[in-house]
Amino acid sequence: MDAQTAFEHALRQLHPAERTTPSIEDVRTGISLAVYDSVRERMGIGSERLERLLGVSTRTLQRRRHAEDRLTAVESDRLWRLLHVFEQAKRALGSEDAVRQWLLNPHAHLGDEAPLDRLDTQPGLREVEDMLTVIDETGVA
């Protein structure tokens, strides 16, 4: 199964096909590590960078894999932010390749930080969403 198929399959397991991000209940109960892996692979984000975004260590993830455990609600919420922004950026930018590039590259409007690096806080999420709204409405990336 290729990365795209695995990603879509993992998201379908979480919720009905018409929804693109996990539900509130999915976030509250914790998103599975299989979904985490699919997101990381699909978006081309390195493990270290995604772990930093979620606020979780490599060792903690290893222990959870061994125990067949899930992400916490806080970690799941941060992963939800990434999925939410990914879908919004796909609408604004038109392709997943453009989204991957946009997410990982620093932007002056975000204090020379990459959008991905701003998603660890609610205010950062709002800044990224505002930037995507401007891109979507004006066509300026």
Short mmCIF file of C-alpha atoms in Angstrom, two decimals, residues 81 110 118-130:
data_model
loop_
_atom_site.label_atom_id
_atom_site.label_comp_id
_atom_site.label_asym_id
_atom_site.label_seq_id
_atom_site.Cartn_x
_atom_site.Cartn_y
_atom_site.Cartn_z
CA ARG A 81 -4.43 21.09 13.74
CA LEU A 110 5.02 34.27 10.27
CA ARG A 118 3.46 27.62 14.30
CA LEU A 119 0.88 24.86 14.80
CA ASP A 120 1.98 24.01 18.34
CA THR A 121 -0.23 26.78 19.79
CA GLN A 122 -3.75 28.06 19.20
CA PRO A 123 -2.51 31.60 18.34
CA GLY A 124 -0.07 30.08 15.84
CA LEU A 125 -2.89 28.06 14.27
CA ARG A 126 -4.91 31.27 13.89
CA GLU A 127 -1.99 33.03 12.18
CA VAL A 128 -1.58 30.16 9.73
CA GLU A 129 -5.34 30.02 9.05
CA ASP A 130 -5.40 33.78 8.46
#
